[in-house]
Amino acid sequence: AFYLRIGRENVWDETCAVNFYRLDLADERGSRFVAQELVHLAATEPGHSLQRVQLDGCDFDVPLTWWSSVPKCGVMTCYFTRDAAVNHRVVESGCYASRTTNP
């Protein structure tokens, strides 16, 4: 109910992205936004951060085409992980690609 009222995209924070996700890609307002952000983070941060990805219950390798546009249908499940060094960097400085420090 909370996500429906506020909107998942308004409470999601990339610095706290490490989690398990079940994302309905038809939900453009929330889940699809989060999926797109996870794909971008996975592409910019070192390591293999998208783990055990499934699309509609089948094992799935996220294709490069998702960088520009995540599909508008299906249910994606995955774990987003970071190794300790990357996690420390993100906590200290924000998004991995960012060069600025959190206030």
Short mmCIF file of N, CA, C and O in Angstrom, two decimals:
data_model
loop_
_atom_site.label_atom_id
_atom_site.label_comp_id
_atom_site.label_asym_id
_atom_site.label_seq_id
_atom_site.Cartn_x
_atom_site.Cartn_y
_atom_site.Cartn_z
N ALA A 1 0.82 -1.19 0.00
CA ALA A 1 0.00 0.00 0.00
C ALA A 1 0.88 1.26 0.00
O ALA A 1 0.55 2.24 -0.65
N PHE A 2 1.99 1.21 0.72
CA PHE A 2 2.88 2.37 0.80
C PHE A 2 3.41 2.74 -0.57
O PHE A 2 3.38 3.92 -0.96
N TYR A 3 3.91 1.75 -1.32
CA TYR A 3 4.45 2.02 -2.65
C TYR A 3 3.37 2.55 -3.59
O TYR A 3 3.65 3.37 -4.46
N LEU A 4 2.15 2.07 -3.44
CA LEU A 4 1.07 2.53 -4.31
C LEU A 4 0.77 4.01 -4.06
O LEU A 4 0.47 4.75 -4.99
N ARG A 5 0.82 4.43 -2.82
CA ARG A 5 0.50 5.82 -2.49
C ARG A 5 1.66 6.77 -2.81
O ARG A 5 1.45 7.83 -3.36
N ILE A 6 2.86 6.40 -2.47
CA ILE A 6 4.02 7.27 -2.64
C ILE A 6 4.66 7.09 -4.01
O ILE A 6 5.14 8.03 -4.61
N GLY A 7 4.70 5.86 -4.46
CA GLY A 7 5.39 5.53 -5.71
C GLY A 7 6.78 5.00 -5.40
O GLY A 7 7.58 5.65 -4.73
N ARG A 8 7.05 3.78 -5.84
CA ARG A 8 8.33 3.13 -5.55
C ARG A 8 9.51 3.96 -6.03
O ARG A 8 10.56 4.00 -5.40
N GLU A 9 9.33 4.65 -7.16
CA GLU A 9 10.42 5.45 -7.71
C GLU A 9 10.77 6.64 -6.81
O GLU A 9 11.87 7.17 -6.89
N ASN A 10 9.86 7.04 -5.94
CA ASN A 10 10.10 8.17 -5.05
C ASN A 10 10.79 7.79 -3.74
O ASN A 10 11.26 8.67 -3.03
N VAL A 11 10.83 6.51 -3.42
CA VAL A 11 11.47 6.08 -2.18
C VAL A 11 12.69 5.21 -2.42
O VAL A 11 13.43 4.92 -1.49
N TRP A 12 12.93 4.82 -3.66
CA TRP A 12 14.08 3.96 -3.98
C TRP A 12 15.36 4.78 -3.96
O TRP A 12 15.41 5.90 -4.46
N ASP A 13 16.42 4.23 -3.39
CA ASP A 13 17.70 4.94 -3.28
C ASP A 13 18.80 4.00 -3.77
O ASP A 13 18.99 2.92 -3.23
N GLU A 14 19.56 4.46 -4.76
CA GLU A 14 20.60 3.61 -5.34
C GLU A 14 21.70 3.25 -4.35
O GLU A 14 22.37 2.25 -4.51
N THR A 15 21.91 4.07 -3.33
CA THR A 15 22.94 3.74 -2.35
C THR A 15 22.54 2.55 -1.49
O THR A 15 23.39 1.89 -0.91
N CYS A 16 21.24 2.26 -1.44
CA CYS A 16 20.72 1.12 -0.67
C CYS A 16 20.16 0.06 -1.60
O CYS A 16 19.20 -0.64 -1.25
N ALA A 17 20.74 -0.09 -2.77
CA ALA A 17 20.18 -0.98 -3.80
C ALA A 17 20.37 -2.46 -3.50
O ALA A 17 19.67 -3.29 -4.07
N VAL A 18 21.30 -2.82 -2.62
CA VAL A 18 21.56 -4.24 -2.34
C VAL A 18 20.31 -4.85 -1.72
O VAL A 18 19.88 -4.46 -0.63
N ASN A 19 19.71 -5.82 -2.45
CA ASN A 19 18.44 -6.39 -1.99
C ASN A 19 17.99 -7.47 -2.99
O ASN A 19 18.60 -7.66 -4.03
N PHE A 20 16.89 -8.12 -2.65
CA PHE A 20 16.19 -9.00 -3.58
C PHE A 20 15.05 -8.20 -4.18
O PHE A 20 14.38 -7.43 -3.48
N TYR A 21 14.81 -8.37 -5.49
CA TYR A 21 13.77 -7.62 -6.18
C TYR A 21 12.84 -8.55 -6.93
O TYR A 21 13.28 -9.51 -7.57
N ARG A 22 11.56 -8.24 -6.88
CA ARG A 22 10.54 -8.84 -7.73
C ARG A 22 9.85 -7.67 -8.40
O ARG A 22 9.14 -6.90 -7.74
N LEU A 23 10.09 -7.48 -9.70
CA LEU A 23 9.69 -6.27 -10.40
C LEU A 23 8.76 -6.59 -11.56
O LEU A 23 9.12 -7.33 -12.47
N ASP A 24 7.56 -6.02 -11.51
CA ASP A 24 6.60 -6.14 -12.60
C ASP A 24 6.94 -5.07 -13.63
O ASP A 24 6.72 -3.88 -13.39
N LEU A 25 7.48 -5.47 -14.75
CA LEU A 25 7.96 -4.52 -15.75
C LEU A 25 6.83 -3.75 -16.43
O LEU A 25 7.08 -2.73 -17.09
N ALA A 26 5.59 -4.18 -16.27
CA ALA A 26 4.45 -3.44 -16.82
C ALA A 26 4.13 -2.21 -15.95
O ALA A 26 3.43 -1.31 -16.40
N ASP A 27 4.65 -2.18 -14.74
CA ASP A 27 4.43 -1.07 -13.81
C ASP A 27 5.43 0.04 -14.10
O ASP A 27 6.49 0.12 -13.47
N GLU A 28 5.10 0.91 -15.04
CA GLU A 28 6.03 1.96 -15.46
C GLU A 28 6.33 2.95 -14.34
O GLU A 28 7.39 3.55 -14.30
N ARG A 29 5.40 3.12 -13.43
CA ARG A 29 5.56 4.11 -12.39
C ARG A 29 6.55 3.70 -11.31
O ARG A 29 7.14 4.56 -10.65
N GLY A 30 6.75 2.42 -11.11
CA GLY A 30 7.61 2.00 -10.02
C GLY A 30 8.60 0.92 -10.37
O GLY A 30 9.80 1.16 -10.47
N SER A 31 8.11 -0.29 -10.56
CA SER A 31 8.99 -1.44 -10.76
C SER A 31 9.86 -1.32 -12.00
O SER A 31 11.04 -1.67 -11.98
N ARG A 32 9.30 -0.82 -13.08
CA ARG A 32 10.08 -0.70 -14.32
C ARG A 32 11.19 0.33 -14.14
O ARG A 32 12.32 0.15 -14.61
N PHE A 33 10.91 1.41 -13.43
CA PHE A 33 11.93 2.41 -13.12
C PHE A 33 13.07 1.78 -12.32
O PHE A 33 14.24 1.98 -12.63
N VAL A 34 12.73 1.01 -11.29
CA VAL A 34 13.75 0.37 -10.46
C VAL A 34 14.57 -0.61 -11.30
O VAL A 34 15.80 -0.66 -11.18
N ALA A 35 13.92 -1.39 -12.16
CA ALA A 35 14.64 -2.33 -13.02
C ALA A 35 15.64 -1.59 -13.90
O ALA A 35 16.79 -2.01 -14.05
N GLN A 36 15.22 -0.47 -14.49
CA GLN A 36 16.12 0.32 -15.33
C GLN A 36 17.30 0.83 -14.53
O GLN A 36 18.45 0.77 -14.98
N GLU A 37 17.06 1.30 -13.31
CA GLU A 37 18.15 1.79 -12.47
C GLU A 37 19.11 0.67 -12.09
O GLU A 37 20.33 0.87 -12.07
N LEU A 38 18.59 -0.52 -11.80
CA LEU A 38 19.46 -1.66 -11.48
C LEU A 38 20.34 -2.03 -12.66
O LEU A 38 21.53 -2.33 -12.48
N VAL A 39 19.78 -2.00 -13.86
CA VAL A 39 20.57 -2.30 -15.07
C VAL A 39 21.68 -1.26 -15.23
O VAL A 39 22.83 -1.61 -15.51
N HIS A 40 21.36 0.00 -15.03
CA HIS A 40 22.37 1.05 -15.14
C HIS A 40 23.46 0.89 -14.09
O HIS A 40 24.65 1.03 -14.40
N LEU A 41 23.08 0.61 -12.85
CA LEU A 41 24.07 0.40 -11.79
C LEU A 41 24.96 -0.80 -12.11
O LEU A 41 26.18 -0.75 -11.93
N ALA A 42 24.35 -1.89 -12.57
CA ALA A 42 25.12 -3.09 -12.89
C ALA A 42 26.13 -2.82 -14.01
O ALA A 42 27.22 -3.40 -14.02
N ALA A 43 25.77 -1.94 -14.93
CA ALA A 43 26.67 -1.63 -16.05
C ALA A 43 27.79 -0.68 -15.64
O ALA A 43 28.87 -0.71 -16.24
N THR A 44 27.58 0.15 -14.63
CA THR A 44 28.59 1.15 -14.27
C THR A 44 29.45 0.74 -13.09
O THR A 44 30.58 1.22 -12.96
N GLU A 45 28.96 -0.13 -12.22
CA GLU A 45 29.75 -0.56 -11.07
C GLU A 45 30.57 -1.80 -11.43
O GLU A 45 30.14 -2.63 -12.23
N PRO A 46 31.76 -1.93 -10.84
CA PRO A 46 32.57 -3.12 -11.11
C PRO A 46 31.94 -4.38 -10.51
O PRO A 46 31.20 -4.31 -9.53
N GLY A 47 32.24 -5.50 -11.12
CA GLY A 47 31.74 -6.78 -10.61
C GLY A 47 30.45 -7.20 -11.28
O GLY A 47 29.94 -6.55 -12.19
N HIS A 48 29.92 -8.31 -10.81
CA HIS A 48 28.66 -8.87 -11.33
C HIS A 48 27.59 -8.66 -10.28
O HIS A 48 27.37 -9.51 -9.42
N SER A 49 26.91 -7.54 -10.35
CA SER A 49 25.98 -7.19 -9.29
C SER A 49 24.57 -7.75 -9.47
O SER A 49 23.86 -7.91 -8.49
N LEU A 50 24.16 -8.05 -10.67
CA LEU A 50 22.85 -8.69 -10.88
C LEU A 50 23.03 -10.20 -10.81
O LEU A 50 23.69 -10.79 -11.67
N GLN A 51 22.47 -10.81 -9.81
CA GLN A 51 22.64 -12.25 -9.57
C GLN A 51 21.29 -12.96 -9.62
O GLN A 51 20.27 -12.39 -9.22
N ARG A 52 21.33 -14.21 -10.09
CA ARG A 52 20.14 -15.08 -10.13
C ARG A 52 18.94 -14.38 -10.76
O ARG A 52 17.84 -14.38 -10.22
N VAL A 53 19.19 -13.78 -11.91
CA VAL A 53 18.13 -13.05 -12.63
C VAL A 53 17.19 -14.05 -13.29
O VAL A 53 17.63 -15.01 -13.92
N GLN A 54 15.90 -13.80 -13.14
CA GLN A 54 14.89 -14.58 -13.84
C GLN A 54 13.88 -13.62 -14.47
O GLN A 54 13.60 -12.55 -13.91
N LEU A 55 13.39 -14.00 -15.62
CA LEU A 55 12.31 -13.27 -16.28
C LEU A 55 11.17 -14.24 -16.47
O LEU A 55 11.35 -15.29 -17.10
N ASP A 56 10.04 -13.94 -15.88
CA ASP A 56 8.85 -14.81 -15.91
C ASP A 56 9.17 -16.22 -15.43
O ASP A 56 8.72 -17.22 -16.00
N GLY A 57 10.03 -16.33 -14.41
CA GLY A 57 10.34 -17.61 -13.79
C GLY A 57 11.43 -18.42 -14.46
O GLY A 57 11.75 -19.51 -14.01
N CYS A 58 12.01 -17.90 -15.55
CA CYS A 58 13.08 -18.62 -16.26
C CYS A 58 14.40 -17.88 -16.07
O CYS A 58 14.44 -16.65 -16.11
N ASP A 59 15.50 -18.65 -15.88
CA ASP A 59 16.81 -18.03 -15.77
C ASP A 59 17.05 -17.14 -16.98
O ASP A 59 16.66 -17.48 -18.11
N PHE A 60 17.72 -16.01 -16.75
CA PHE A 60 17.79 -14.98 -17.78
C PHE A 60 19.09 -14.19 -17.66
O PHE A 60 19.49 -13.81 -16.56
N ASP A 61 19.74 -13.96 -18.79
CA ASP A 61 20.89 -13.05 -18.85
C ASP A 61 20.41 -11.73 -19.41
O ASP A 61 19.87 -11.68 -20.52
N VAL A 62 20.60 -10.67 -18.68
CA VAL A 62 20.14 -9.35 -19.10
C VAL A 62 20.93 -8.91 -20.34
O VAL A 62 22.15 -8.80 -20.28
N PRO A 63 20.25 -8.65 -21.46
CA PRO A 63 20.96 -8.27 -22.68
C PRO A 63 21.36 -6.79 -22.66
O PRO A 63 20.80 -5.99 -21.92
N LEU A 64 22.33 -6.44 -23.49
CA LEU A 64 22.79 -5.06 -23.58
C LEU A 64 21.69 -4.10 -24.01
O LEU A 64 21.72 -2.92 -23.67
N THR A 65 20.70 -4.60 -24.74
CA THR A 65 19.61 -3.72 -25.21
C THR A 65 18.82 -3.14 -24.04
O THR A 65 18.18 -2.10 -24.20
N TRP A 66 18.87 -3.77 -22.88
CA TRP A 66 18.16 -3.25 -21.71
C TRP A 66 18.79 -1.97 -21.20
O TRP A 66 18.18 -1.24 -20.44
N TRP A 67 20.03 -1.68 -21.58
CA TRP A 67 20.68 -0.44 -21.17
C TRP A 67 19.87 0.76 -21.64
O TRP A 67 19.69 1.74 -20.93
N SER A 68 19.34 0.69 -22.87
CA SER A 68 18.57 1.81 -23.41
C SER A 68 17.09 1.72 -23.08
O SER A 68 16.42 2.74 -22.98
N SER A 69 16.57 0.50 -22.91
CA SER A 69 15.14 0.38 -22.63
C SER A 69 14.81 -1.01 -22.07
O SER A 69 15.04 -2.02 -22.72
N VAL A 70 14.27 -1.01 -20.87
CA VAL A 70 13.79 -2.25 -20.26
C VAL A 70 12.43 -2.56 -20.88
O VAL A 70 11.64 -1.66 -21.11
N PRO A 71 12.14 -3.83 -21.17
CA PRO A 71 10.84 -4.16 -21.77
C PRO A 71 9.67 -3.75 -20.88
O PRO A 71 9.82 -3.56 -19.68
N LYS A 72 8.51 -3.65 -21.49
CA LYS A 72 7.32 -3.19 -20.78
C LYS A 72 6.40 -4.32 -20.34
O LYS A 72 5.24 -4.09 -20.02
N CYS A 73 6.91 -5.54 -20.33
CA CYS A 73 6.10 -6.66 -19.86
C CYS A 73 7.01 -7.71 -19.23
O CYS A 73 8.21 -7.74 -19.47
N GLY A 74 6.42 -8.54 -18.39
CA GLY A 74 7.16 -9.59 -17.72
C GLY A 74 7.44 -9.26 -16.26
O GLY A 74 7.29 -8.11 -15.82
N VAL A 75 7.82 -10.29 -15.52
CA VAL A 75 8.19 -10.13 -14.12
C VAL A 75 9.64 -10.55 -13.97
O VAL A 75 10.00 -11.68 -14.29
N MET A 76 10.46 -9.63 -13.51
CA MET A 76 11.89 -9.88 -13.32
C MET A 76 12.16 -10.04 -11.83
O MET A 76 11.70 -9.25 -11.01
N THR A 77 12.90 -11.10 -11.49
CA THR A 77 13.38 -11.26 -10.12
C THR A 77 14.90 -11.33 -10.16
O THR A 77 15.48 -11.84 -11.12
N CYS A 78 15.53 -10.77 -9.13
CA CYS A 78 16.99 -10.80 -9.08
C CYS A 78 17.47 -10.37 -7.70
O CYS A 78 16.72 -9.81 -6.91
N TYR A 79 18.73 -10.66 -7.46
CA TYR A 79 19.43 -10.11 -6.31
C TYR A 79 20.40 -9.08 -6.86
O TYR A 79 21.09 -9.32 -7.84
N PHE A 80 20.45 -7.91 -6.22
CA PHE A 80 21.46 -6.92 -6.57
C PHE A 80 22.48 -6.94 -5.45
O PHE A 80 22.15 -6.76 -4.28
N THR A 81 23.75 -7.19 -5.80
CA THR A 81 24.81 -7.33 -4.81
C THR A 81 25.96 -6.37 -5.11
O THR A 81 26.10 -5.88 -6.23
N ARG A 82 26.76 -6.14 -4.09
CA ARG A 82 27.99 -5.36 -4.25
C ARG A 82 29.05 -6.00 -3.37
O ARG A 82 28.74 -6.48 -2.28
N ASP A 83 30.31 -5.97 -3.83
CA ASP A 83 31.37 -6.45 -2.94
C ASP A 83 31.66 -5.35 -1.92
O ASP A 83 31.19 -4.21 -2.04
N ALA A 84 32.41 -5.67 -0.88
CA ALA A 84 32.61 -4.75 0.24
C ALA A 84 33.24 -3.43 -0.19
O ALA A 84 32.83 -2.36 0.27
N ALA A 85 34.22 -3.47 -1.10
CA ALA A 85 34.89 -2.24 -1.53
C ALA A 85 33.94 -1.31 -2.28
O ALA A 85 33.93 -0.10 -2.05
N VAL A 86 33.13 -1.86 -3.16
CA VAL A 86 32.17 -1.06 -3.91
C VAL A 86 31.12 -0.50 -2.95
O VAL A 86 30.76 0.68 -3.02
N ASN A 87 30.63 -1.33 -2.05
CA ASN A 87 29.63 -0.88 -1.09
C ASN A 87 30.18 0.28 -0.24
O ASN A 87 29.48 1.27 -0.01
N HIS A 88 31.42 0.15 0.21
CA HIS A 88 32.03 1.22 1.01
C HIS A 88 32.13 2.51 0.19
O HIS A 88 31.80 3.59 0.68
N ARG A 89 32.55 2.40 -1.07
CA ARG A 89 32.66 3.56 -1.96
C ARG A 89 31.31 4.24 -2.15
O ARG A 89 31.19 5.46 -2.10
N VAL A 90 30.26 3.45 -2.34
CA VAL A 90 28.92 4.00 -2.55
C VAL A 90 28.40 4.68 -1.28
O VAL A 90 27.84 5.77 -1.34
N VAL A 91 28.63 4.07 -0.14
CA VAL A 91 28.19 4.67 1.13
C VAL A 91 28.91 6.00 1.37
O VAL A 91 28.32 6.98 1.82
N GLU A 92 30.19 6.04 1.06
CA GLU A 92 30.99 7.25 1.28
C GLU A 92 30.69 8.36 0.28
O GLU A 92 30.67 9.53 0.64
N SER A 93 30.49 8.00 -1.00
CA SER A 93 30.44 9.01 -2.05
C SER A 93 29.17 9.02 -2.89
O SER A 93 29.08 9.78 -3.83
N GLY A 94 28.23 8.16 -2.61
CA GLY A 94 27.02 8.11 -3.42
C GLY A 94 27.18 7.17 -4.59
O GLY A 94 28.03 6.29 -4.57
N CYS A 95 26.39 7.36 -5.62
CA CYS A 95 26.40 6.50 -6.80
C CYS A 95 27.83 6.28 -7.29
O CYS A 95 28.64 7.20 -7.30
N TYR A 96 28.14 5.07 -7.70
CA TYR A 96 29.50 4.72 -8.08
C TYR A 96 30.06 5.62 -9.18
O TYR A 96 31.22 6.00 -9.14
N ALA A 97 29.24 5.99 -10.14
CA ALA A 97 29.72 6.81 -11.25
C ALA A 97 29.90 8.27 -10.84
O ALA A 97 30.52 9.03 -11.55
N SER A 98 29.37 8.65 -9.70
CA SER A 98 29.44 10.03 -9.24
C SER A 98 30.84 10.37 -8.73
O SER A 98 31.52 9.55 -8.17
N ARG A 99 31.23 11.61 -8.90
CA ARG A 99 32.51 12.09 -8.39
C ARG A 99 32.32 13.00 -7.18
O ARG A 99 33.25 13.51 -6.63
N THR A 100 31.07 13.25 -6.80
CA THR A 100 30.82 14.15 -5.68
C THR A 100 30.60 13.37 -4.40
O THR A 100 30.25 12.19 -4.42
N THR A 101 30.79 14.03 -3.29
CA THR A 101 30.61 13.41 -1.98
C THR A 101 29.25 13.76 -1.43
O THR A 101 28.75 14.87 -1.65
N ASN A 102 28.64 12.82 -0.74
CA ASN A 102 27.36 13.11 -0.10
C ASN A 102 27.52 14.21 0.94
O ASN A 102 28.55 14.29 1.59
N PRO A 103 26.51 15.08 1.10
CA PRO A 103 26.62 16.15 2.11
C PRO A 103 26.65 15.58 3.52
O PRO A 103 26.25 14.53 3.80
#
